[in-house]
Coordinates of C-alpha atoms in Angstrom, one line a residue:
M1 CA 65.6 -35.7 -33.3
A2 CA 66.4 -34.9 -36.8
S3 CA 63.0 -36.2 -38.0
F4 CA 61.3 -33.3 -36.1
N5 CA 63.5 -30.7 -38.0
L6 CA 64.4 -28.7 -35.0
T7 CA 66.5 -25.7 -35.8
P8 CA 69.9 -25.1 -34.0
A9 CA 68.3 -22.2 -32.2
E10 CA 65.4 -24.3 -31.0
V11 CA 67.8 -27.0 -29.8
A12 CA 69.8 -24.4 -28.0
V13 CA 66.7 -23.0 -26.3
L14 CA 65.5 -26.6 -25.4
N15 CA 68.9 -27.3 -23.8
L16 CA 68.6 -24.2 -21.6
L17 CA 65.0 -25.2 -20.8
L18 CA 66.3 -28.5 -19.5
Q19 CA 68.4 -26.5 -17.0
G20 CA 65.2 -25.0 -15.6
M21 CA 65.8 -21.6 -17.0
S22 CA 62.9 -19.1 -17.5
N23 CA 62.2 -17.5 -20.8
R24 CA 63.7 -14.3 -19.6
S25 CA 66.9 -16.1 -18.5
I26 CA 67.1 -18.0 -21.8
A27 CA 66.7 -14.7 -23.7
A28 CA 69.5 -13.1 -21.7
A29 CA 71.8 -16.1 -22.2
R30 CA 71.1 -16.3 -26.0
L31 CA 71.1 -12.5 -26.4
V32 CA 67.7 -12.5 -28.0
S33 CA 64.3 -11.1 -27.1
I34 CA 61.9 -13.0 -24.8
R35 CA 59.5 -13.1 -27.8
T36 CA 62.1 -14.9 -29.8
V37 CA 62.5 -17.5 -27.1
E38 CA 58.7 -17.9 -26.9
S39 CA 58.7 -18.4 -30.7
H40 CA 61.4 -21.1 -30.5
I41 CA 59.5 -22.9 -27.8
S42 CA 56.2 -22.6 -29.7
H43 CA 57.8 -24.0 -32.8
A44 CA 59.4 -26.9 -30.9
L45 CA 56.0 -27.6 -29.3
D46 CA 54.4 -27.8 -32.7
K47 CA 57.1 -30.0 -34.2
S48 CA 57.2 -32.4 -31.2
G49 CA 53.5 -32.7 -30.8
C50 CA 53.8 -31.7 -27.1
Q51 CA 51.1 -29.7 -25.4
S52 CA 53.0 -28.0 -22.6
R53 CA 56.4 -26.7 -21.6
L54 CA 56.8 -29.5 -19.1
Q55 CA 55.8 -32.2 -21.7
L56 CA 58.3 -30.6 -24.1
T57 CA 61.1 -30.7 -21.5
L58 CA 60.4 -34.4 -20.7
W59 CA 60.3 -35.2 -24.4
W60 CA 63.5 -33.4 -25.1
M61 CA 65.2 -35.3 -22.2
Q62 CA 64.2 -38.5 -23.8
Q63 CA 65.4 -37.4 -27.3
R64 CA 68.8 -36.5 -26.0
Q65 CA 69.1 -39.7 -24.0
S66 CA 68.2 -41.7 -27.2
L67 CA 70.8 -39.8 -29.2
E68 CA 73.5 -40.3 -26.5
E69 CA 72.8 -44.0 -26.4
M70 CA 73.1 -44.2 -30.2
C71 CA 76.4 -42.2 -30.2
T72 CA 78.1 -44.2 -27.4
G73 CA 77.3 -47.6 -28.9
K74 CA 80.4 -49.8 -29.4
V75 CA 81.4 -50.8 -32.8
P76 CA 81.7 -54.6 -33.1
P77 CA 85.2 -55.9 -33.9
L78 CA 86.0 -56.7 -37.5
P79 CA 86.5 -60.3 -38.4
A80 CA 90.2 -61.3 -38.7

C-alpha cells in the first residue's frame, strides 16, 4: 500500500467505498463535498492503475488483506 503513496484521506474514502457507500454517502460521512470524494477516488485510481471504481474496490480489498496477513504473522521464537 505505501508504495502507491495513498493519502490518509484517500485511504479513508477507499475504506468507505468497500462498505458499498455512494459518493454522496461518503461525502456526508467524511463531512466533505462530493467533488472532494470524487477527487480522492480519481487520485486513488491513478495511483493504483485501476480503470474503474469496481476494479479499485477489488484492488483495495486485496491490498488490505495483504497488509493484514503481514501484520498478523507470528514472530519466530528466539533461540535459547
